[in-house]
Short mmCIF file of C-alpha atoms in Angstrom, two decimals:
data_model
loop_
_atom_site.label_atom_id
_atom_site.label_comp_id
_atom_site.label_asym_id
_atom_site.label_seq_id
_atom_site.Cartn_x
_atom_site.Cartn_y
_atom_site.Cartn_z
CA MET A 84 -60.69 -8.11 -35.77
CA VAL A 85 -62.45 -8.99 -32.52
CA SER A 86 -64.95 -6.54 -31.01
CA LYS A 87 -65.90 -6.36 -27.36
CA ASN A 88 -69.52 -7.16 -28.25
CA GLU A 89 -68.66 -10.45 -29.93
CA LYS A 90 -69.38 -13.71 -28.12
CA ILE A 91 -66.92 -16.56 -28.56
CA HIS A 92 -67.55 -20.06 -27.27
CA PHE A 93 -64.41 -22.01 -26.32
CA ILE A 94 -64.78 -25.76 -25.85
CA GLN A 95 -62.10 -27.35 -23.69
CA ASN A 96 -59.23 -25.18 -25.00
CA PHE A 97 -58.15 -22.26 -22.83
CA PRO A 98 -59.16 -18.97 -24.52
CA ALA A 99 -56.26 -17.36 -26.38
CA THR A 100 -58.23 -14.09 -26.52
CA PHE A 101 -57.09 -13.25 -22.99
CA ARG A 102 -53.87 -11.99 -24.56
CA ARG A 103 -55.73 -9.42 -26.65
CA ARG A 104 -56.25 -5.78 -25.72
CA ILE A 105 -59.95 -5.88 -26.68
CA GLN A 106 -61.77 -8.67 -24.88
CA PRO A 107 -64.85 -10.27 -26.46
CA LYS A 108 -67.48 -11.90 -24.30
CA THR A 109 -66.48 -15.51 -23.76
CA ILE A 110 -68.31 -18.72 -22.95
CA TYR A 111 -66.12 -21.58 -21.79
CA THR A 112 -67.14 -25.25 -21.87
CA PHE A 113 -65.14 -27.71 -19.80
CA SER A 114 -66.24 -31.23 -20.73
CA GLU A 115 -63.90 -33.26 -18.50
CA ASN A 116 -65.21 -35.01 -15.39
CA SER A 117 -61.93 -34.64 -13.49
CA LEU A 118 -58.90 -32.37 -13.22
CA GLN A 119 -56.62 -35.23 -12.20
CA ARG A 120 -54.83 -35.64 -15.52
CA PHE A 121 -54.04 -31.91 -15.78
CA SER A 122 -50.64 -30.46 -14.95
CA PHE A 123 -50.26 -27.73 -12.32
CA LYS A 124 -49.88 -25.15 -15.12
CA ASP A 125 -53.05 -26.34 -16.86
CA LYS A 126 -54.99 -26.15 -13.60
CA LEU A 127 -53.87 -22.54 -13.17
CA PHE A 128 -55.06 -21.74 -16.71
CA PHE A 129 -58.35 -23.49 -15.92
CA TYR A 130 -59.01 -21.35 -12.82
CA LEU A 131 -57.91 -18.18 -14.66
CA THR A 132 -60.38 -19.06 -17.40
CA ILE A 133 -63.13 -19.48 -14.80
CA MET A 134 -62.37 -16.00 -13.43
CA ARG A 135 -62.19 -14.23 -16.79
CA SER A 136 -65.01 -15.85 -18.79
CA ASN A 137 -68.51 -14.37 -18.88
CA GLN A 138 -70.23 -17.77 -18.66
CA ILE A 139 -68.90 -21.17 -17.64
CA ASP A 140 -70.42 -24.42 -18.90
CA LEU A 141 -69.40 -27.46 -16.80
CA LEU A 142 -70.23 -31.10 -17.40
CA ASP A 143 -69.35 -32.70 -14.08
CA ILE A 144 -71.56 -31.99 -11.06
CA LYS A 145 -68.65 -32.30 -8.59
CA ILE A 146 -66.59 -29.70 -10.46
CA PHE A 147 -69.73 -27.55 -10.77
CA LYS A 148 -70.28 -27.55 -6.99
CA ARG A 149 -66.59 -26.86 -6.28
CA ILE A 150 -66.41 -23.89 -8.66
CA ARG A 151 -69.69 -22.45 -7.35
CA LYS A 152 -68.11 -22.31 -3.89
CA LEU A 153 -65.06 -20.45 -5.21
CA THR A 154 -66.80 -17.60 -7.03
CA PHE A 155 -69.09 -14.76 -6.00
CA ARG A 156 -70.75 -14.67 -9.44
CA LYS A 157 -72.57 -17.95 -9.04
CA ASN A 158 -75.03 -17.15 -11.85
CA LYS A 159 -72.25 -17.48 -14.43
CA ILE A 160 -71.51 -21.10 -13.44
CA ASN A 161 -73.77 -23.50 -15.36
CA LEU A 162 -74.24 -27.25 -15.31
CA THR A 163 -74.51 -28.39 -18.90
CA ILE A 164 -77.25 -30.44 -20.46
CA PRO A 165 -75.41 -33.80 -20.54
CA GLY A 166 -75.54 -34.54 -24.25
CA SER A 167 -78.61 -34.99 -26.38
CA THR A 168 -80.09 -37.11 -29.10
CA ASN A 169 -82.78 -36.82 -31.73
CA PRO A 170 -85.71 -39.12 -30.80
CA LYS A 171 -87.16 -38.84 -34.32
CA LYS A 172 -84.03 -40.38 -35.83
CA TYR A 173 -83.47 -42.86 -33.00
CA ASN A 174 -87.00 -44.23 -32.77
CA PHE A 175 -88.50 -47.31 -31.20
CA ASP A 176 -90.75 -50.06 -32.59
CA SER A 177 -91.06 -53.20 -30.46
CA SER A 178 -92.07 -55.30 -33.47
CA HIS A 179 -88.55 -54.93 -34.91
CA LYS A 180 -86.77 -56.15 -31.80
CA LYS A 181 -84.61 -59.29 -31.74
CA ASN A 182 -82.34 -60.83 -29.12
CA THR A 183 -79.36 -58.84 -30.36
CA ILE A 184 -76.68 -57.71 -27.91
CA LEU A 185 -74.94 -54.60 -29.23
CA PHE A 186 -71.50 -53.17 -28.57
CA LEU A 187 -70.85 -49.86 -30.33
CA GLY A 188 -67.65 -47.89 -29.79
CA ARG A 189 -63.91 -47.75 -30.10
CA PHE A 190 -62.14 -51.07 -29.80
CA ASN A 191 -59.72 -50.05 -27.09
CA ASP A 192 -58.88 -50.62 -23.44
CA GLN A 193 -61.04 -47.72 -22.22
CA LYS A 194 -64.18 -49.27 -23.76
CA GLN A 195 -63.28 -52.77 -22.50
CA ILE A 196 -64.10 -54.51 -25.76
CA LEU A 197 -61.73 -57.45 -25.16
CA PRO A 198 -63.11 -58.48 -21.74
CA PHE A 199 -66.56 -58.56 -23.38
CA VAL A 200 -65.50 -60.55 -26.44
CA GLU A 201 -63.64 -63.01 -24.21
CA SER A 202 -66.92 -63.54 -22.30
CA ILE A 203 -69.20 -64.18 -25.28
CA GLU A 204 -68.77 -67.95 -25.40
CA HIS A 205 -69.76 -68.21 -21.73
CA ILE A 206 -72.66 -65.77 -22.16
CA ASP A 207 -73.98 -67.75 -25.11
CA PHE A 208 -73.68 -71.01 -23.16
CA VAL A 209 -75.67 -69.57 -20.23
CA LEU A 210 -78.37 -68.15 -22.52
CA LYS A 211 -78.81 -71.44 -24.41
CA LYS A 212 -78.86 -73.38 -21.15
CA ASN A 213 -81.81 -71.18 -20.14
CA GLY A 214 -83.72 -71.61 -23.40
CA ILE A 215 -82.53 -68.52 -25.28
CA SER A 216 -81.02 -69.96 -28.47
CA ASP A 217 -81.42 -67.03 -30.86
CA ALA A 218 -79.02 -64.50 -29.31
CA LYS A 219 -76.87 -62.50 -31.72
CA TYR A 220 -73.83 -60.36 -30.92
CA ALA A 221 -73.18 -57.20 -32.95
CA LEU A 222 -69.79 -55.53 -32.61
CA LEU A 223 -69.73 -52.15 -34.34
CA GLY A 224 -66.55 -50.12 -34.39
CA GLY A 225 -62.84 -50.16 -34.92
CA GLY A 226 -59.62 -49.24 -33.17
CA PRO A 227 -56.39 -50.58 -31.71
CA SER A 228 -57.87 -53.96 -30.69
CA ILE A 229 -59.52 -54.71 -34.03
CA ASP A 230 -57.19 -57.56 -35.02
CA GLN A 231 -57.73 -59.33 -31.70
CA VAL A 232 -61.48 -58.80 -31.99
CA ASP A 233 -61.54 -60.27 -35.49
CA THR A 234 -59.61 -63.33 -34.28
CA TYR A 235 -62.19 -63.92 -31.54
CA VAL A 236 -65.08 -63.34 -33.94
CA LYS A 237 -63.73 -65.92 -36.40
CA ASP A 238 -63.28 -68.48 -33.62
CA LEU A 239 -66.77 -67.85 -32.19
CA LYS A 240 -68.40 -68.18 -35.61
CA GLU A 241 -66.71 -71.56 -36.05
CA LYS A 242 -68.33 -72.60 -32.76
CA GLY A 243 -71.78 -71.74 -34.11
CA ILE A 244 -72.28 -68.46 -32.28
CA GLN A 245 -74.17 -65.76 -34.20
CA ILE A 246 -71.74 -62.86 -34.14
CA TYR A 247 -70.58 -60.24 -36.58
CA HIS A 248 -68.22 -57.29 -36.59
CA GLU A 249 -68.43 -54.34 -38.94
CA TYR A 250 -67.85 -50.61 -39.06
CA SER A 251 -71.38 -49.74 -40.10
CA LYS A 252 -72.89 -46.46 -41.25
CA HIS A 253 -76.26 -48.14 -40.70
CA TYR A 254 -75.82 -48.55 -36.95
CA VAL A 255 -79.18 -46.89 -36.26
CA GLU A 256 -80.98 -49.80 -37.94
CA ILE A 257 -79.04 -52.23 -35.75
CA MET A 258 -79.90 -50.19 -32.64
CA GLN A 259 -83.56 -50.37 -33.60
CA GLU A 260 -83.25 -54.16 -33.83
CA SER A 261 -81.16 -54.84 -30.72
CA ARG A 262 -82.55 -55.34 -27.24
CA ILE A 263 -79.43 -54.89 -25.10
CA PHE A 264 -76.75 -52.21 -25.36
CA LEU A 265 -73.41 -52.62 -23.60
CA SER A 266 -71.78 -49.50 -22.15
CA LEU A 267 -68.63 -50.86 -20.54
CA GLN A 268 -66.32 -47.87 -20.25
CA LYS A 269 -63.77 -47.50 -17.50
CA HIS A 270 -64.04 -44.49 -15.17
CA ASN A 271 -67.36 -43.10 -16.45
CA ASN A 272 -70.25 -43.70 -18.87
CA TYR A 273 -71.72 -40.21 -18.33
CA PRO A 274 -72.66 -38.75 -20.65
CA SER A 275 -72.47 -41.27 -23.49
CA ASN A 276 -74.15 -40.24 -26.75
CA SER A 277 -74.23 -43.78 -28.11
CA LEU A 278 -75.91 -44.91 -24.89
CA MET A 279 -78.53 -42.17 -25.24
CA GLU A 280 -79.14 -43.17 -28.86
CA ALA A 281 -79.53 -46.82 -27.90
CA MET A 282 -81.95 -46.01 -25.08
CA SER A 283 -83.96 -43.84 -27.47
CA CYS A 284 -84.26 -46.95 -29.68
CA GLY A 285 -85.62 -48.92 -26.72
CA ASN A 286 -82.46 -50.79 -25.71
CA ILE A 287 -81.94 -51.77 -22.09
CA PRO A 288 -78.34 -50.99 -21.14
CA VAL A 289 -75.80 -53.04 -19.22
CA ILE A 290 -73.47 -50.42 -17.73
CA THR A 291 -70.24 -50.45 -15.75
CA ASP A 292 -70.93 -48.90 -12.34
CA CYS A 293 -68.32 -46.14 -12.22
CA GLY A 294 -68.12 -42.34 -12.14
CA ASN A 295 -71.50 -40.70 -12.72
CA SER A 296 -72.83 -43.63 -14.77
CA ARG A 297 -75.96 -44.04 -12.65
CA LEU A 298 -77.20 -40.67 -13.90
CA MET A 299 -77.70 -42.27 -17.31
CA ALA A 300 -80.38 -44.87 -16.58
CA ASP A 301 -82.78 -46.05 -13.87
CA ASP A 302 -81.05 -48.85 -11.95
CA SER A 303 -84.36 -50.60 -11.36
CA ILE A 304 -84.30 -51.51 -15.07
CA ALA A 305 -80.76 -51.03 -16.39
CA LYS A 306 -78.19 -53.52 -15.17
CA TYR A 307 -75.07 -52.15 -13.48
CA ILE A 308 -72.03 -54.37 -13.24
CA PRO A 309 -68.59 -53.82 -11.64
CA GLU A 310 -66.10 -51.70 -13.56
CA LYS A 311 -63.77 -54.71 -13.51
CA PHE A 312 -66.44 -57.18 -14.57
CA ASN A 313 -66.09 -60.87 -15.39
CA LYS A 314 -67.99 -63.25 -17.64
CA GLU A 315 -70.37 -64.20 -14.83
CA ASP A 316 -71.32 -60.54 -14.23
CA LEU A 317 -72.13 -60.06 -17.91
CA SER A 318 -73.99 -63.34 -18.41
CA GLU A 319 -76.13 -62.81 -15.29
CA ALA A 320 -77.08 -59.25 -16.34
CA ILE A 321 -77.90 -60.22 -19.94
CA LEU A 322 -79.83 -63.34 -18.94
CA SER A 323 -81.97 -61.41 -16.45
CA LEU A 324 -83.02 -59.00 -19.21
CA LEU A 325 -83.61 -61.48 -22.02
CA SER A 326 -85.57 -63.78 -19.70
CA ALA A 327 -88.28 -61.15 -19.32
CA SER A 328 -91.58 -61.62 -21.13
CA PRO A 329 -92.06 -59.64 -24.38
CA GLU A 330 -94.64 -57.48 -22.59
CA GLN A 331 -92.28 -56.72 -19.70
CA PHE A 332 -89.37 -55.95 -22.00
CA ASP A 333 -91.58 -53.66 -24.08
CA THR A 334 -92.55 -51.75 -20.93
CA TRP A 335 -88.89 -51.37 -19.95
CA SER A 336 -87.98 -50.21 -23.45
CA LYS A 337 -90.63 -47.49 -23.38
CA LEU A 338 -89.36 -46.29 -19.98
CA MET A 339 -85.79 -46.08 -21.34
CA ARG A 340 -87.02 -44.03 -24.28
CA ASP A 341 -89.11 -41.82 -21.99
CA LYS A 342 -85.99 -40.90 -20.01
CA ILE A 343 -84.34 -39.70 -23.22
CA LEU A 344 -87.41 -37.70 -24.21
CA GLN A 345 -87.59 -36.09 -20.77
CA GLU A 346 -83.91 -35.46 -19.99
CA PHE A 347 -81.68 -35.84 -23.06
CA ASN A 348 -83.80 -34.36 -25.83
CA ILE A 349 -81.90 -32.26 -28.38
CA LYS A 350 -84.56 -29.55 -27.94
CA PHE A 351 -83.53 -29.05 -24.30
CA ALA A 352 -79.85 -28.83 -25.23
CA ALA A 353 -80.57 -26.14 -27.82
CA GLU A 354 -82.62 -24.12 -25.31
CA TYR A 355 -79.83 -24.40 -22.73
CA TYR A 356 -77.17 -22.98 -25.06
CA VAL A 357 -79.44 -20.18 -26.32
CA LYS A 358 -79.90 -19.03 -22.70
CA LEU A 359 -76.17 -19.38 -22.07
CA TYR A 360 -75.35 -17.06 -24.99
CA GLU A 361 -78.01 -14.58 -23.90
CA LYS A 362 -76.48 -14.40 -20.40
CA ALA A 363 -72.90 -13.85 -21.65
#
């Protein structure tokens, strides 16, 4: 039995409670960064949900601004804390760092794993040509492209390239060792929890420049490459980072971690949702 004083938080799904005679207080989270893939009917349900919910939690700043213009109750429209991570778990120690380049995510077209793997031989050639002979490539994940990835990995190992693929529960240890994290999604890298975790561990990201990705990391340090990148884009970005002195890289790593502490801390996310529930 639902009472009118109850507060129910719906995430992404349109609240079924609108069909009930007694309406609880509702909080609605919409975590998409676009309405483009929604049908006309779904868009109608979305706007009805906006009208009927007590508090609205939106991820995308463009949708946030659009909805704020459409409603008189602007104080019920909220821009969410864009993900969070635990800096105590994802910690940073420069003495553990190696020239490891990390890819962590689903092996599918959206994450662009195959364009990266196809570029590794060229990247490794460029790094060695410039005196960086100890680069390692860590591929953590699984998915539709796993068989193709494993074929490439086997071939690259035979060519003497230090590369490994695994689906590891100990990925935090690898993040703490790696120096570069690849976030190569199509359409948007914002917000990416794995990217936040990697930055908290002092990784410098190489990020596809699409959607709201530039909200994730300072572009004076992080390297942004085209969404449809090639092997030259990747090798140039990675070389420019690994060519830095240990002191310079350590400074960059601390700045990456500082951004997480200041903007993506799990403490801030908890405070945001407590206030959201109090307002409902």
